CSV table of C-alpha atoms in Angstrom, one decimal:
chain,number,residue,atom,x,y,z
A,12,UNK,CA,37.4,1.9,-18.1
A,13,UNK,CA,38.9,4.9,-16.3
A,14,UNK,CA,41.5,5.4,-13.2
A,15,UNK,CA,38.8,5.1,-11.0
A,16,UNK,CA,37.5,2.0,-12.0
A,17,UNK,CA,40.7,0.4,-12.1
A,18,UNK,CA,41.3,1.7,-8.2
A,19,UNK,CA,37.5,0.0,-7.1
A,20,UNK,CA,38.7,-3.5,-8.8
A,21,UNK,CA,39.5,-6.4,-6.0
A,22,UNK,CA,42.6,-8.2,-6.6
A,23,UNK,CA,39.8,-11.2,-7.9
A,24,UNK,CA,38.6,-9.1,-10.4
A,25,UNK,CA,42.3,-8.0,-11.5
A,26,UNK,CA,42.5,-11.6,-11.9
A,27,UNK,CA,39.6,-12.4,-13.5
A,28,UNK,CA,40.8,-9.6,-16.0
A,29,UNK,CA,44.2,-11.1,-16.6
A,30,UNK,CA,42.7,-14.0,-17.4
A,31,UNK,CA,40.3,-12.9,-19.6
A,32,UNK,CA,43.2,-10.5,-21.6
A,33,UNK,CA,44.8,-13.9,-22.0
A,34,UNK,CA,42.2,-15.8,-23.5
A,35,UNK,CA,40.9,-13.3,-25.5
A,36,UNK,CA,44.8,-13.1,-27.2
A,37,UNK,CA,44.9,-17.0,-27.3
A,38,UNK,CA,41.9,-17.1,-29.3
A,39,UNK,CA,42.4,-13.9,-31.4
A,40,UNK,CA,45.9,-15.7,-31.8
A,41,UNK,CA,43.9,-19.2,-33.2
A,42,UNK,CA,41.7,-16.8,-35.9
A,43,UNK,CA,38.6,-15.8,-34.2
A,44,UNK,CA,37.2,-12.8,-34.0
A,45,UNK,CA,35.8,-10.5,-30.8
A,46,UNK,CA,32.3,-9.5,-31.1
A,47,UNK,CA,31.8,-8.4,-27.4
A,48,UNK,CA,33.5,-8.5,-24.4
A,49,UNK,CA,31.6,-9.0,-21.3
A,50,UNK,CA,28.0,-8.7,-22.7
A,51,UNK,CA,25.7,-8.0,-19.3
A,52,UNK,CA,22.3,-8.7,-19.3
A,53,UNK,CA,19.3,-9.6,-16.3
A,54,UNK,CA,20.3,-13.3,-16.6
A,55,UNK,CA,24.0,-13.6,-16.6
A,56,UNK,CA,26.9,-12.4,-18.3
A,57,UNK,CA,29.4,-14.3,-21.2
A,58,UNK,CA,32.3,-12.9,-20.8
A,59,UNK,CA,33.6,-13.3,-24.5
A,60,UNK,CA,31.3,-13.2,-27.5
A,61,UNK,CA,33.8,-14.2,-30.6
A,62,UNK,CA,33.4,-15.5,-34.4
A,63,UNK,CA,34.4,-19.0,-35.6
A,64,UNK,CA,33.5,-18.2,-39.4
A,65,UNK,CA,30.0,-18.1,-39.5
A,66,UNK,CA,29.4,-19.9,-36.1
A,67,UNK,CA,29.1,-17.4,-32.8
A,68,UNK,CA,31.0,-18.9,-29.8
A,69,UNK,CA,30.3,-17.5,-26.3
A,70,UNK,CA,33.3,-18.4,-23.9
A,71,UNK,CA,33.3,-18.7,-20.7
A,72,UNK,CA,36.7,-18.1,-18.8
A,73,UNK,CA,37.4,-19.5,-15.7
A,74,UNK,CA,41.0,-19.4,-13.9
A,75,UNK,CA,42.0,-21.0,-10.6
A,76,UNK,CA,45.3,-20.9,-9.0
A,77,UNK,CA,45.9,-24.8,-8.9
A,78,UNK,CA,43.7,-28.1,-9.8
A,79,UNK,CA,43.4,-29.1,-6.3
A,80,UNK,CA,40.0,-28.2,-5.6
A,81,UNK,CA,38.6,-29.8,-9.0
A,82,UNK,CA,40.4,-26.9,-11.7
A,83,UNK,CA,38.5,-24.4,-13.3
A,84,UNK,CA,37.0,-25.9,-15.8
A,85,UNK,CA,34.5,-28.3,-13.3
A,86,UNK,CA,33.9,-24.9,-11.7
A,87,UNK,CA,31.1,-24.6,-13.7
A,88,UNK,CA,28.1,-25.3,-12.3
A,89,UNK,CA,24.5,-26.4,-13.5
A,90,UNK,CA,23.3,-22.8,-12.8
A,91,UNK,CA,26.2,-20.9,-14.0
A,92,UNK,CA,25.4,-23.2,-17.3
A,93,UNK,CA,21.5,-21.6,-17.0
A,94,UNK,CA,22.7,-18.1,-17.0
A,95,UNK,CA,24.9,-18.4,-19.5
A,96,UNK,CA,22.1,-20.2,-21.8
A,97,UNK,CA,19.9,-17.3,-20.7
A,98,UNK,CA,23.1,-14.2,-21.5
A,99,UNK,CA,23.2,-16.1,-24.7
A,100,UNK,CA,19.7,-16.2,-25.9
A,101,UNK,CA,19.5,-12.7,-24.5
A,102,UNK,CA,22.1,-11.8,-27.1
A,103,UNK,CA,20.3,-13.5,-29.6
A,104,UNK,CA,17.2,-12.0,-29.6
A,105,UNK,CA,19.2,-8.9,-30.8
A,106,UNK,CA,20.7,-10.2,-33.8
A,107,UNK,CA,18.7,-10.0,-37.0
A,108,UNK,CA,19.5,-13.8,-37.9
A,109,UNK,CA,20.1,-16.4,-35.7
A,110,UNK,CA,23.5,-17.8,-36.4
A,111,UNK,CA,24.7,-21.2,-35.3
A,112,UNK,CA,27.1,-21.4,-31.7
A,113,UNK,CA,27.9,-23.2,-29.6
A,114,UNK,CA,29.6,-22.6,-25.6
A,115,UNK,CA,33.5,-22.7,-25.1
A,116,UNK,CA,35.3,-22.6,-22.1
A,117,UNK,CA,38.6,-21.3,-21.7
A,118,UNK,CA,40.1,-22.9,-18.4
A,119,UNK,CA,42.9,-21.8,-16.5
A,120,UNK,CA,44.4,-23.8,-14.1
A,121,UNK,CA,47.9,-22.6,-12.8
A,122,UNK,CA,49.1,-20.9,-16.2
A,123,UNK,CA,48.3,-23.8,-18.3
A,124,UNK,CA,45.3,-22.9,-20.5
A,125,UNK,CA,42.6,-25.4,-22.1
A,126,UNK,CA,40.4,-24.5,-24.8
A,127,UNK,CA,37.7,-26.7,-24.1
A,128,UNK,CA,34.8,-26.3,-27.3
A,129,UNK,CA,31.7,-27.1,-27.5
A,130,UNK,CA,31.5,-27.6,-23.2
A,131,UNK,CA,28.1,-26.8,-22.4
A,132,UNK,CA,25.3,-28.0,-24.6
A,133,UNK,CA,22.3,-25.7,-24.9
């Protein structure tokens, strides 16, 4: 990302950002490993693709300033939960082998951070 993207970012996506940096170092910090960061495709995106061992986790991060309109976890809806199925069987279809995974979401809500595993079933 260069100068001029960083100028173009709204102060949401700065957020978004931060809270991603943070969630990526919390769960580098708990052993997994990054894959890919912010994998794009027609469908959706995921915005963290990480290693549990052999199982492939795709997290979703979501941060919100304060609980009070649900937190950031319930801020997932049914069809954000379709396009991330459909980012993550996008992804997939380019691996050789399909590994086991599963959908985490890491949920900010005021600075405290929940790790929520296994959140969405596919």
């Amino acid at each position: 990302m260069g100068l001029s993207d960083l100028i173009r970012r709204t102060a949401r996506q700065q957020t978004g950002d931060a809270a991603e940096d943070a969630a990526l170092a919390h769960l580098l910090s708990q052993g997994l490993q990054l894959v890919q960061r912010n994998f794009r495709c027609r469908g959706g995106e995921i915005d963290l693709v990480m290693r549990e061992g052999a199982t492939v986790v795709f997290v979703e991060v979501r941060a919100r300033a304060s609980g009070s309109h649900g937190g950031a976890a319930a801020s997932i809806t049914p069809a954000k939960q379709r396009r991330l199925i459909l980012a993550a069987q996008t992804w997939l279809q380019t691996q050789p082998v399909t590994p086991p995974c599963r959908f985490d979401v890491l949920a900010l809500d005021g600075g405290r951070m929940q790790w929520l595993r296994n959140a969405i079933e596919a």
